[in-house]
Amino acid sequence: MAKSTAPRKNATILDVASAAGVSKSTVSLVLNGSPLIKEETAARVREVAARVGYVYNRRAAQMRSQSSNVIGVVINDLMNPFFAEVLVGIERKLVEAGFITLMAHTNESVELQTKVMQSMREQNAAGLILCPALGTPATLVKEVQAWGIPLVVMVRSLGKGSYDYAGSDNALGTFMATNHLLEKGHRRIGFLGGQSGAVFNDRLEGYRAAMKKHRLKEHPELLCPALPTRQGGYEALQRLLDVEPQASAAVCYNDITALGALAALGERGIAVGRDFAIMGFDGLLDTAHSNPPLSTVDIRPGALGEAAASLMLERLSKPNTARLRYVATPELLLRASA
């Protein structure tokens, strides 16, 4: 006599196993997406589970196993589309591996960052991917490691330490951008945007190295720190244009700063690419459609996000492996602005 598979209230995993003619462990493996079960068997189990009305409680399973399929991702500035592109790369890679992302935005607040990371810890996140807020202490790495949760730091490093990191060669990128402008004959070149932190210091170092290579004296008045935003770039470019003798080009801390600078140049009636050259940094997709299209240092944000996720997946599968690092090699994307 065939086992009944009519829907029942509060069907259990044992009901599914009995109706499908398999063991409880086989049902569990199928529901967790294990590749160890033949697809024919897995399909039968899924079909029976749907027929008897079994609903898989993933949260309860995670509590039983003390594991999770959630990766916490903490971003410092979601207003910058760079991080949206990074997040797409992270999520794409994690979804392929059966994980989901729990994202939080700190708006450069170390206090808020602490709160959201503690919350993700309480939610039993399997790992944390963090772009640190400005002012984050290097001791955060050891604190999170003490929690027993894998940590990948991305974009902004937290100094020396045995933590996994995904970022780019910032100094090389701005060296390439500045060197390109110098080889085009520019000598009064500004550096716009950014204010502090490891990324700012590295990018400013690359700018200075290119000037030094060409045996040019650095002019402090051409350095225009500002918030790394459109408004920051707009205001920094206005300040730069008021310096005499006037600059003929600028290397920007990031693409968003450069887009703000383009707006300021337009207001002044200055033809970008002819009367003034602008270089961005990041490689945002939007830079291909600015007016004019922006030349930039491309570090492939989506690929960087995928790399950060890959480091996390490798750490989860091999907890005792040595420190993992990904450093994107920048490339120049030369367009009409320079």
mmCIF file of C-alpha atoms in Angstrom:
data_model
loop_
_atom_site.group_PDB
_atom_site.id
_atom_site.type_symbol
_atom_site.label_atom_id
_atom_site.label_comp_id
_atom_site.label_asym_id
_atom_site.label_seq_id
_atom_site.Cartn_x
_atom_site.Cartn_y
_atom_site.Cartn_z
ATOM 1 C CA MET A 1 0.000 0.000 0.000
ATOM 2 C CA ALA A 2 1.500 3.363 -1.071
ATOM 3 C CA LYS A 3 2.343 5.897 1.597
ATOM 4 C CA SER A 4 -0.026 8.837 1.655
ATOM 5 C CA THR A 5 1.490 12.117 0.507
ATOM 6 C CA ALA A 6 -1.568 14.307 1.082
ATOM 7 C CA PRO A 7 -0.728 17.699 2.592
ATOM 8 C CA ARG A 8 -0.786 17.648 6.383
ATOM 9 C CA LYS A 9 -0.535 20.338 8.990
ATOM 10 C CA ASN A 10 2.971 20.861 10.394
ATOM 11 C CA ALA A 11 4.573 18.183 8.224
ATOM 12 C CA THR A 12 8.033 17.215 9.501
ATOM 13 C CA ILE A 13 11.253 16.141 7.888
ATOM 14 C CA LEU A 14 10.437 12.576 8.988
ATOM 15 C CA ASP A 15 7.167 12.773 7.033
ATOM 16 C CA VAL A 16 9.104 13.784 3.912
ATOM 17 C CA ALA A 17 11.652 10.993 4.405
ATOM 18 C CA SER A 18 8.921 8.381 4.880
ATOM 19 C CA ALA A 19 6.901 9.509 1.858
ATOM 20 C CA ALA A 20 9.991 9.736 -0.388
ATOM 21 C CA GLY A 21 11.433 6.426 0.791
ATOM 22 C CA VAL A 22 14.757 7.922 1.885
ATOM 23 C CA SER A 23 16.538 8.655 5.157
ATOM 24 C CA LYS A 24 16.132 11.784 7.251
ATOM 25 C CA SER A 25 19.763 12.715 6.566
ATOM 26 C CA THR A 26 19.167 12.485 2.815
ATOM 27 C CA VAL A 27 16.226 14.885 3.088
ATOM 28 C CA SER A 28 18.354 17.271 5.145
ATOM 29 C CA LEU A 29 21.157 17.216 2.572
ATOM 30 C CA VAL A 30 18.717 17.898 -0.267
ATOM 31 C CA LEU A 31 17.089 20.821 1.537
ATOM 32 C CA ASN A 32 20.515 22.304 2.247
ATOM 33 C CA GLY A 33 21.427 22.132 -1.446
ATOM 34 C CA SER A 34 24.138 19.486 -1.066
ATOM 35 C CA PRO A 35 25.673 18.239 -4.348
ATOM 36 C CA LEU A 36 26.230 14.802 -2.747
ATOM 37 C CA ILE A 37 22.716 13.600 -3.553
ATOM 38 C CA LYS A 38 21.842 12.414 -7.065
ATOM 39 C CA GLU A 39 19.636 14.900 -8.873
ATOM 40 C CA GLU A 40 16.941 12.247 -9.492
ATOM 41 C CA THR A 41 16.672 11.591 -5.745
ATOM 42 C CA ALA A 42 16.862 15.293 -4.893
ATOM 43 C CA ALA A 43 14.057 16.092 -7.320
ATOM 44 C CA ARG A 44 11.865 13.384 -5.764
ATOM 45 C CA VAL A 45 12.516 14.700 -2.247
ATOM 46 C CA ARG A 46 11.692 18.281 -3.253
ATOM 47 C CA GLU A 47 8.513 17.175 -5.000
ATOM 48 C CA VAL A 48 7.346 15.171 -1.962
ATOM 49 C CA ALA A 49 8.213 18.027 0.420
ATOM 50 C CA ALA A 50 6.054 20.396 -1.604
ATOM 51 C CA ARG A 51 3.209 17.863 -1.780
ATOM 52 C CA VAL A 52 3.060 17.168 1.956
ATOM 53 C CA GLY A 53 3.376 20.871 2.763
ATOM 54 C CA TYR A 54 6.742 20.731 4.492
ATOM 55 C CA VAL A 55 8.314 24.182 5.030
ATOM 56 C CA TYR A 56 12.056 24.218 5.674
ATOM 57 C CA ASN A 57 12.952 26.400 8.668
ATOM 58 C CA ARG A 58 16.442 27.536 7.720
ATOM 59 C CA ARG A 59 16.861 29.644 10.862
ATOM 60 C CA ALA A 60 16.097 26.677 13.119
ATOM 61 C CA ALA A 61 18.530 24.517 11.166
ATOM 62 C CA GLN A 62 21.224 27.138 11.559
ATOM 63 C CA MET A 63 20.644 27.307 15.305
ATOM 64 C CA ARG A 64 20.936 23.545 15.577
ATOM 65 C CA SER A 65 24.150 23.422 13.597
ATOM 66 C CA GLN A 66 25.569 26.708 14.947
ATOM 67 C CA SER A 67 26.232 27.736 11.348
ATOM 68 C CA SER A 68 24.766 30.339 9.029
ATOM 69 C CA ASN A 69 24.489 31.093 5.333
ATOM 70 C CA VAL A 70 24.586 34.855 5.986
ATOM 71 C CA ILE A 71 27.635 37.043 5.343
ATOM 72 C CA GLY A 72 27.550 40.503 6.887
ATOM 73 C CA VAL A 73 28.779 43.307 4.612
ATOM 74 C CA VAL A 74 29.484 46.671 6.248
ATOM 75 C CA ILE A 75 29.950 49.650 3.908
ATOM 76 C CA ASN A 76 31.173 53.110 4.911
ATOM 77 C CA ASP A 77 29.516 55.221 2.176
ATOM 78 C CA LEU A 78 26.668 53.790 0.139
ATOM 79 C CA MET A 79 26.059 57.208 -1.450
ATOM 80 C CA ASN A 80 29.165 56.523 -3.544
ATOM 81 C CA PRO A 81 28.169 54.294 -6.500
ATOM 82 C CA PHE A 82 31.600 52.670 -6.269
ATOM 83 C CA PHE A 83 30.310 50.675 -3.318
ATOM 84 C CA ALA A 84 27.106 49.756 -5.125
ATOM 85 C CA GLU A 85 29.244 48.168 -7.845
ATOM 86 C CA VAL A 86 31.407 46.450 -5.220
ATOM 87 C CA LEU A 87 28.276 45.100 -3.510
ATOM 88 C CA VAL A 88 26.948 43.674 -6.770
ATOM 89 C CA GLY A 89 30.212 41.762 -7.175
ATOM 90 C CA ILE A 90 30.102 40.496 -3.581
ATOM 91 C CA GLU A 91 26.500 39.354 -3.799
ATOM 92 C CA ARG A 92 26.969 37.701 -7.186
ATOM 93 C CA LYS A 93 29.807 35.546 -5.859
ATOM 94 C CA LEU A 94 28.141 34.700 -2.541
ATOM 95 C CA VAL A 95 24.823 33.725 -4.135
ATOM 96 C CA GLU A 96 26.637 31.273 -6.391
ATOM 97 C CA ALA A 97 28.035 29.625 -3.250
ATOM 98 C CA GLY A 98 24.678 29.480 -1.454
ATOM 99 C CA PHE A 99 25.159 32.495 0.827
ATOM 100 C CA ILE A 100 23.132 35.669 1.206
ATOM 101 C CA THR A 101 24.347 39.141 2.218
ATOM 102 C CA LEU A 102 23.212 41.210 5.163
ATOM 103 C CA MET A 103 24.297 44.761 4.336
ATOM 104 C CA ALA A 104 24.722 47.767 6.635
ATOM 105 C CA HIS A 105 25.774 51.359 5.878
ATOM 106 C CA THR A 106 27.800 53.255 8.508
ATOM 107 C CA ASN A 107 28.052 56.709 6.888
ATOM 108 C CA GLU A 108 31.657 56.951 8.173
ATOM 109 C CA SER A 109 30.546 56.534 11.806
ATOM 110 C CA VAL A 110 32.821 54.289 13.881
ATOM 111 C CA GLU A 111 30.154 54.183 16.603
ATOM 112 C CA LEU A 112 27.475 52.977 14.177
ATOM 113 C CA GLN A 113 29.939 50.524 12.667
ATOM 114 C CA THR A 114 30.486 48.977 16.103
ATOM 115 C CA LYS A 115 26.736 48.606 16.617
ATOM 116 C CA VAL A 116 26.006 46.961 13.269
ATOM 117 C CA MET A 117 28.929 44.562 13.579
ATOM 118 C CA GLN A 118 27.767 43.541 17.051
ATOM 119 C CA SER A 119 24.272 43.019 15.644
ATOM 120 C CA MET A 120 25.621 40.837 12.840
ATOM 121 C CA ARG A 121 27.528 38.836 15.424
ATOM 122 C CA GLU A 122 24.290 38.327 17.374
ATOM 123 C CA GLN A 123 22.586 37.237 14.141
ATOM 124 C CA ASN A 124 25.195 34.468 13.887
ATOM 125 C CA ALA A 125 26.729 35.740 10.636
ATOM 126 C CA ALA A 126 29.124 33.215 9.121
ATOM 127 C CA GLY A 127 31.578 35.983 8.242
ATOM 128 C CA LEU A 128 32.037 39.752 7.957
ATOM 129 C CA ILE A 129 33.251 41.801 4.987
ATOM 130 C CA LEU A 130 34.116 45.324 6.096
ATOM 131 C CA CYS A 131 35.080 48.589 4.454
ATOM 132 C CA PRO A 132 36.142 50.454 7.600
ATOM 133 C CA ALA A 133 34.802 53.873 8.513
ATOM 134 C CA LEU A 134 37.412 56.610 8.781
ATOM 135 C CA GLY A 135 39.042 56.455 12.210
ATOM 136 C CA THR A 136 38.496 52.725 12.710
ATOM 137 C CA PRO A 137 41.172 51.468 15.134
ATOM 138 C CA ALA A 138 43.485 48.701 13.956
ATOM 139 C CA THR A 139 42.551 46.796 17.110
ATOM 140 C CA LEU A 140 39.179 45.987 15.522
ATOM 141 C CA VAL A 141 40.811 43.115 13.646
ATOM 142 C CA LYS A 142 41.830 41.265 16.814
ATOM 143 C CA GLU A 143 38.468 42.014 18.404
ATOM 144 C CA VAL A 144 36.549 40.367 15.568
ATOM 145 C CA GLN A 145 39.010 37.473 15.431
ATOM 146 C CA ALA A 146 38.319 36.909 19.143
ATOM 147 C CA TRP A 147 34.651 36.466 18.239
ATOM 148 C CA GLY A 148 35.641 33.524 16.068
ATOM 149 C CA ILE A 149 34.076 35.125 12.981
ATOM 150 C CA PRO A 150 36.108 35.332 9.732
ATOM 151 C CA LEU A 151 36.824 38.914 8.657
ATOM 152 C CA VAL A 152 37.743 40.322 5.251
ATOM 153 C CA VAL A 153 38.732 43.992 5.178
ATOM 154 C CA MET A 154 38.284 45.668 1.797
ATOM 155 C CA VAL A 155 39.238 48.915 0.043
ATOM 156 C CA ARG A 156 40.718 50.572 3.162
ATOM 157 C CA SER A 157 43.412 48.647 4.996
ATOM 158 C CA LEU A 158 43.777 48.707 8.764
ATOM 159 C CA GLY A 159 47.551 48.739 8.784
ATOM 160 C CA LYS A 160 49.772 45.756 9.356
ATOM 161 C CA GLY A 161 48.187 42.584 10.662
ATOM 162 C CA SER A 162 47.220 39.021 9.888
ATOM 163 C CA TYR A 163 43.824 39.763 8.380
ATOM 164 C CA ASP A 164 42.454 39.021 4.910
ATOM 165 C CA TYR A 165 42.305 42.030 2.598
ATOM 166 C CA ALA A 166 40.922 42.978 -0.821
ATOM 167 C CA GLY A 167 41.867 46.330 -2.324
ATOM 168 C CA SER A 168 43.863 48.031 -5.054
ATOM 169 C CA ASP A 169 47.324 49.441 -5.630
ATOM 170 C CA ASN A 170 46.337 53.031 -4.906
ATOM 171 C CA ALA A 171 49.791 54.581 -5.177
ATOM 172 C CA LEU A 172 50.419 52.968 -8.559
ATOM 173 C CA GLY A 173 47.049 54.180 -9.834
ATOM 174 C CA THR A 174 47.581 57.863 -9.086
ATOM 175 C CA PHE A 175 51.182 57.599 -10.267
ATOM 176 C CA MET A 176 49.903 56.365 -13.640
ATOM 177 C CA ALA A 177 47.264 59.107 -13.844
ATOM 178 C CA THR A 178 49.671 61.902 -12.905
ATOM 179 C CA ASN A 179 52.408 60.563 -15.149
ATOM 180 C CA HIS A 180 49.979 60.506 -18.087
ATOM 181 C CA LEU A 181 49.155 64.183 -17.563
ATOM 182 C CA LEU A 182 52.828 65.085 -17.223
ATOM 183 C CA GLU A 183 53.658 63.280 -20.441
ATOM 184 C CA LYS A 184 50.898 65.305 -22.119
ATOM 185 C CA GLY A 185 52.781 68.469 -21.160
ATOM 186 C CA HIS A 186 50.910 69.570 -18.032
ATOM 187 C CA ARG A 187 53.089 70.965 -15.255
ATOM 188 C CA ARG A 188 50.625 72.618 -12.860
ATOM 189 C CA ILE A 189 48.578 69.610 -11.749
ATOM 190 C CA GLY A 190 46.233 69.677 -8.784
ATOM 191 C CA PHE A 191 45.278 66.829 -6.494
ATOM 192 C CA LEU A 192 41.597 67.007 -5.540
ATOM 193 C CA GLY A 193 39.594 65.311 -2.805
ATOM 194 C CA GLY A 194 40.166 62.982 0.089
ATOM 195 C CA GLN A 195 41.202 64.109 3.538
ATOM 196 C CA SER A 196 42.798 61.350 5.583
ATOM 197 C CA GLY A 197 43.290 57.624 5.949
ATOM 198 C CA ALA A 198 45.386 54.954 4.286
ATOM 199 C CA VAL A 199 43.759 55.259 0.847
ATOM 200 C CA PHE A 200 44.192 59.055 0.769
ATOM 201 C CA ASN A 201 47.827 58.770 1.843
ATOM 202 C CA ASP A 202 48.597 56.098 -0.758
ATOM 203 C CA ARG A 203 46.939 58.013 -3.603
ATOM 204 C CA LEU A 204 48.683 61.241 -2.650
ATOM 205 C CA GLU A 205 51.956 59.309 -2.505
ATOM 206 C CA GLY A 206 51.478 58.143 -6.110
ATOM 207 C CA TYR A 207 50.818 61.724 -7.251
ATOM 208 C CA ARG A 208 53.969 62.917 -5.505
ATOM 209 C CA ALA A 209 56.062 60.069 -6.930
ATOM 210 C CA ALA A 210 55.107 61.027 -10.489
ATOM 211 C CA MET A 211 55.989 64.680 -9.872
ATOM 212 C CA LYS A 212 59.310 63.599 -8.433
ATOM 213 C CA LYS A 213 60.008 61.350 -11.411
ATOM 214 C CA HIS A 214 59.657 64.369 -13.687
ATOM 215 C CA ARG A 215 61.807 66.464 -11.323
ATOM 216 C CA LEU A 216 59.030 68.897 -10.561
ATOM 217 C CA LYS A 217 58.684 70.704 -7.259
ATOM 218 C CA GLU A 218 55.517 70.027 -5.304
ATOM 219 C CA HIS A 219 53.300 73.067 -4.796
ATOM 220 C CA PRO A 220 51.195 72.736 -1.610
ATOM 221 C CA GLU A 221 48.617 75.196 -2.947
ATOM 222 C CA LEU A 222 47.743 72.663 -5.655
ATOM 223 C CA LEU A 223 46.685 70.104 -3.048
ATOM 224 C CA CYS A 224 42.965 70.568 -2.382
ATOM 225 C CA PRO A 225 41.662 68.126 0.273
ATOM 226 C CA ALA A 226 37.894 67.743 0.388
ATOM 227 C CA LEU A 227 35.162 65.280 1.202
ATOM 228 C CA PRO A 228 35.298 62.480 -1.413
ATOM 229 C CA THR A 229 31.890 63.480 -2.802
ATOM 230 C CA ARG A 230 30.513 65.396 -5.798
ATOM 231 C CA GLN A 231 30.131 68.496 -3.650
ATOM 232 C CA GLY A 232 33.636 68.037 -2.305
ATOM 233 C CA GLY A 233 35.046 67.800 -5.830
ATOM 234 C CA TYR A 234 33.036 70.822 -6.958
ATOM 235 C CA GLU A 235 34.357 72.969 -4.108
ATOM 236 C CA ALA A 236 37.933 71.696 -4.406
ATOM 237 C CA LEU A 237 38.054 72.523 -8.110
ATOM 238 C CA GLN A 238 36.761 76.039 -7.419
ATOM 239 C CA ARG A 239 39.608 76.539 -4.933
ATOM 240 C CA LEU A 240 42.145 75.150 -7.377
ATOM 241 C CA LEU A 241 41.069 77.536 -10.134
ATOM 242 C CA ASP A 242 41.639 80.503 -7.822
ATOM 243 C CA VAL A 243 45.324 79.596 -7.388
ATOM 244 C CA GLU A 244 47.810 81.600 -9.451
ATOM 245 C CA PRO A 245 49.433 80.633 -11.709
ATOM 246 C CA GLN A 246 46.446 78.530 -12.636
ATOM 247 C CA ALA A 247 46.591 74.738 -12.874
ATOM 248 C CA SER A 248 45.869 73.100 -16.218
ATOM 249 C CA ALA A 249 44.945 69.638 -14.931
ATOM 250 C CA ALA A 250 43.889 67.683 -11.836
ATOM 251 C CA VAL A 251 44.103 64.145 -10.531
ATOM 252 C CA CYS A 252 41.100 63.331 -8.378
ATOM 253 C CA TYR A 253 40.891 61.128 -5.289
ATOM 254 C CA ASN A 254 37.980 59.215 -6.805
ATOM 255 C CA ASP A 255 35.511 59.348 -9.679
ATOM 256 C CA ILE A 256 32.779 61.035 -7.638
ATOM 257 C CA THR A 257 35.150 63.885 -6.796
ATOM 258 C CA ALA A 258 36.033 64.138 -10.487
ATOM 259 C CA LEU A 259 32.370 64.336 -11.524
ATOM 260 C CA GLY A 260 31.890 67.248 -9.114
ATOM 261 C CA ALA A 261 34.966 68.915 -10.585
ATOM 262 C CA LEU A 262 33.527 68.533 -14.113
ATOM 263 C CA ALA A 263 30.429 70.443 -12.997
ATOM 264 C CA ALA A 264 32.554 73.296 -11.619
ATOM 265 C CA LEU A 265 34.564 73.523 -14.838
ATOM 266 C CA GLY A 266 31.361 73.647 -16.847
ATOM 267 C CA GLU A 267 30.073 76.557 -14.770
ATOM 268 C CA ARG A 268 33.293 78.462 -15.442
ATOM 269 C CA GLY A 269 32.962 77.854 -19.183
ATOM 270 C CA ILE A 270 36.209 75.870 -19.286
ATOM 271 C CA ALA A 271 36.363 73.219 -22.006
ATOM 272 C CA VAL A 272 37.363 69.944 -20.330
ATOM 273 C CA GLY A 273 39.869 67.983 -22.364
ATOM 274 C CA ARG A 274 40.983 71.080 -24.265
ATOM 275 C CA ASP A 275 41.555 73.829 -21.682
ATOM 276 C CA PHE A 276 41.720 71.638 -18.594
ATOM 277 C CA ALA A 277 42.348 67.901 -18.057
ATOM 278 C CA ILE A 278 40.717 65.749 -15.365
ATOM 279 C CA MET A 279 41.596 62.219 -14.217
ATOM 280 C CA GLY A 280 39.349 60.202 -11.888
ATOM 281 C CA PHE A 281 39.998 57.047 -9.886
ATOM 282 C CA ASP A 282 37.867 53.891 -9.450
ATOM 283 C CA GLY A 283 36.507 53.028 -12.895
ATOM 284 C CA LEU A 284 32.793 53.600 -12.244
ATOM 285 C CA LEU A 285 30.492 52.548 -15.062
ATOM 286 C CA ASP A 286 28.921 56.033 -15.046
ATOM 287 C CA THR A 287 32.210 57.670 -16.046
ATOM 288 C CA ALA A 288 31.758 56.462 -19.618
ATOM 289 C CA HIS A 289 28.625 58.640 -19.865
ATOM 290 C CA SER A 290 29.689 61.870 -18.138
ATOM 291 C CA ASN A 291 30.065 65.063 -20.159
ATOM 292 C CA PRO A 292 32.689 64.694 -21.427
ATOM 293 C CA PRO A 293 33.458 60.997 -20.742
ATOM 294 C CA LEU A 294 35.874 60.850 -17.820
ATOM 295 C CA SER A 295 39.378 59.442 -18.020
ATOM 296 C CA THR A 296 39.954 57.361 -14.920
ATOM 297 C CA VAL A 297 42.065 54.808 -13.112
ATOM 298 C CA ASP A 298 40.113 51.579 -13.412
ATOM 299 C CA ILE A 299 40.318 49.157 -10.482
ATOM 300 C CA ARG A 300 37.189 47.249 -11.601
ATOM 301 C CA PRO A 301 34.875 47.680 -8.572
ATOM 302 C CA GLY A 302 32.678 44.691 -9.418
ATOM 303 C CA ALA A 303 35.682 42.390 -9.724
ATOM 304 C CA LEU A 304 37.051 43.754 -6.447
ATOM 305 C CA GLY A 305 33.765 42.832 -4.764
ATOM 306 C CA GLU A 306 33.912 39.340 -6.219
ATOM 307 C CA ALA A 307 37.484 39.010 -4.974
ATOM 308 C CA ALA A 308 36.485 40.040 -1.432
ATOM 309 C CA ALA A 309 33.716 37.428 -1.483
ATOM 310 C CA SER A 310 36.129 34.799 -2.824
ATOM 311 C CA LEU A 311 38.531 35.491 0.042
ATOM 312 C CA MET A 312 35.681 35.007 2.505
ATOM 313 C CA LEU A 313 34.615 31.731 0.896
ATOM 314 C CA GLU A 314 38.183 30.451 0.940
ATOM 315 C CA ARG A 315 38.565 31.437 4.593
ATOM 316 C CA LEU A 316 35.346 29.626 5.481
ATOM 317 C CA SER A 317 36.433 26.463 3.700
ATOM 318 C CA LYS A 318 40.043 26.606 4.953
ATOM 319 C CA PRO A 319 40.001 28.358 8.352
ATOM 320 C CA ASN A 320 43.693 27.740 9.053
ATOM 321 C CA THR A 321 45.111 28.957 5.756
ATOM 322 C CA ALA A 322 47.664 31.776 5.707
ATOM 323 C CA ARG A 323 46.685 35.427 5.266
ATOM 324 C CA LEU A 324 44.754 36.027 2.031
ATOM 325 C CA ARG A 325 45.186 39.131 -0.110
ATOM 326 C CA TYR A 326 43.847 40.529 -3.373
ATOM 327 C CA VAL A 327 45.341 43.742 -4.754
ATOM 328 C CA ALA A 328 43.858 44.942 -8.051
ATOM 329 C CA THR A 329 46.355 46.235 -10.591
ATOM 330 C CA PRO A 330 45.014 49.569 -11.915
ATOM 331 C CA GLU A 331 44.615 50.371 -15.589
ATOM 332 C CA LEU A 332 44.157 53.746 -17.264
ATOM 333 C CA LEU A 333 40.883 54.299 -19.113
ATOM 334 C CA LEU A 334 41.643 57.289 -21.322
ATOM 335 C CA ARG A 335 38.687 59.268 -22.610
ATOM 336 C CA ALA A 336 37.869 62.830 -23.647
ATOM 337 C CA SER A 337 38.535 64.517 -20.269
ATOM 338 C CA ALA A 338 42.315 63.887 -20.431
#
